Amino acid sequence: MILATHNSLTYMKPVKWWMRLLNRFSQCQTKTIEEQLELGVRMFDIRIRPYTHTISHGIVEYEGNVSEILSYLNRWVDEHDEAIFVRLCLENKSS
């Protein structure tokens, strides 16, 4: 069995002030990627906007750089010789 997290990057800070008000409904994770890995998570659900690659969940967008996170995960795999799975979803603002 593989341990996974849903909306794995929603621990990050929302981009706009009004999104912070909605964050209590859209935030699925409170642990960072590093903490999730330490807890045994090996499958990550990452949702981004088409074209901008902004991290999102519904109408809430989060600060963070997806390329840097994916690079970090690749380095982690190289260092630990263990598989990680990433479910990368394009998420529309209206979803």
Tab-separated table of C-alpha atoms in Angstrom:
chain	number	residue	atom	x	y	z
A	1	MET	CA	0.000	0.000	0.000
A	2	ILE	CA	1.233	3.513	-0.851
A	3	LEU	CA	0.476	6.403	1.492
A	4	ALA	CA	-0.815	9.462	-0.422
A	5	THR	CA	-2.007	12.978	0.335
A	6	HIS	CA	-4.854	14.873	-1.315
A	7	ASN	CA	-4.051	18.410	-2.542
A	8	SER	CA	-0.548	17.944	-1.211
A	9	LEU	CA	0.544	21.581	-1.525
A	10	THR	CA	-2.370	23.301	0.229
A	11	TYR	CA	-0.239	23.780	3.351
A	12	MET	CA	1.206	26.832	1.578
A	13	LYS	CA	0.021	30.409	2.056
A	14	PRO	CA	-2.859	31.611	-0.156
A	15	VAL	CA	-1.857	34.217	-2.747
A	16	LYS	CA	-4.511	36.863	-1.993
A	17	TRP	CA	-5.997	38.137	1.262
A	18	TRP	CA	-9.545	37.048	0.427
A	19	MET	CA	-8.316	33.549	-0.374
A	20	ARG	CA	-7.110	33.307	3.235
A	21	LEU	CA	-10.748	33.591	4.302
A	22	LEU	CA	-11.614	30.538	2.169
A	23	ASN	CA	-8.490	28.592	3.104
A	24	ARG	CA	-10.209	26.828	6.005
A	25	PHE	CA	-12.411	25.132	3.401
A	26	SER	CA	-9.735	24.456	0.767
A	27	GLN	CA	-6.713	23.511	2.879
A	28	CYS	CA	-6.233	19.747	2.940
A	29	GLN	CA	-2.675	19.588	4.304
A	30	THR	CA	-0.805	21.308	7.128
A	31	LYS	CA	2.474	19.423	6.720
A	32	THR	CA	5.174	20.504	4.271
A	33	ILE	CA	6.346	18.193	1.488
A	34	GLU	CA	9.400	17.357	3.607
A	35	GLU	CA	7.212	16.486	6.602
A	36	GLN	CA	4.878	14.433	4.424
A	37	LEU	CA	7.876	12.457	3.128
A	38	GLU	CA	9.104	11.897	6.693
A	39	LEU	CA	5.662	10.512	7.581
A	40	GLY	CA	5.887	8.001	4.735
A	41	VAL	CA	3.884	9.710	1.990
A	42	ARG	CA	5.007	8.483	-1.429
A	43	MET	CA	2.182	9.739	-3.656
A	44	PHE	CA	1.447	13.441	-4.025
A	45	ASP	CA	-1.639	15.058	-5.548
A	46	ILE	CA	-0.538	18.394	-7.036
A	47	ARG	CA	-3.062	20.689	-8.691
A	48	ILE	CA	-2.094	23.647	-10.830
A	49	ARG	CA	-3.735	26.166	-13.130
A	50	PRO	CA	-3.279	25.653	-16.862
A	51	TYR	CA	-0.758	28.060	-18.448
A	52	THR	CA	0.324	29.781	-15.186
A	53	HIS	CA	1.199	26.623	-13.218
A	54	THR	CA	-0.082	28.316	-10.053
A	55	ILE	CA	-0.808	25.885	-7.216
A	56	SER	CA	-4.560	25.755	-6.604
A	57	HIS	CA	-7.520	24.082	-4.991
A	58	GLY	CA	-10.822	25.316	-6.347
A	59	ILE	CA	-10.730	29.114	-6.483
A	60	VAL	CA	-7.921	29.380	-3.915
A	61	GLU	CA	-4.390	29.779	-5.267
A	62	TYR	CA	-1.258	29.155	-3.206
A	63	GLU	CA	2.237	30.617	-3.139
A	64	GLY	CA	4.907	28.213	-4.234
A	65	ASN	CA	6.889	27.112	-7.239
A	66	VAL	CA	5.818	23.781	-8.717
A	67	SER	CA	9.074	23.370	-10.668
A	68	GLU	CA	11.110	23.745	-7.480
A	69	ILE	CA	8.904	21.241	-5.646
A	70	LEU	CA	9.166	18.684	-8.450
A	71	SER	CA	12.956	19.204	-8.546
A	72	TYR	CA	13.096	18.661	-4.791
A	73	LEU	CA	11.117	15.417	-5.148
A	74	ASN	CA	13.453	14.248	-7.942
A	75	ARG	CA	16.494	14.927	-5.743
A	76	TRP	CA	14.832	13.078	-2.870
A	77	VAL	CA	14.258	10.049	-5.110
A	78	ASP	CA	17.909	10.112	-6.213
A	79	GLU	CA	19.149	10.327	-2.613
A	80	HIS	CA	16.842	7.657	-1.189
A	81	ASP	CA	16.577	5.284	-4.168
A	82	GLU	CA	12.846	5.018	-3.533
A	83	ALA	CA	9.899	5.651	-5.867
A	84	ILE	CA	7.578	8.625	-5.534
A	85	PHE	CA	4.419	9.122	-7.539
A	86	VAL	CA	3.004	12.513	-8.484
A	87	ARG	CA	-0.524	13.052	-9.731
A	88	LEU	CA	-0.326	16.395	-11.523
A	89	CYS	CA	-3.754	17.818	-12.326
A	90	LEU	CA	-4.700	20.910	-14.283
A	91	GLU	CA	-7.427	22.622	-12.294
A	92	ASN	CA	-9.792	25.222	-13.733
A	93	LYS	CA	-10.775	28.245	-11.598
A	94	SER	CA	-14.415	27.209	-11.731
A	95	SER	CA	-13.696	23.713	-10.371
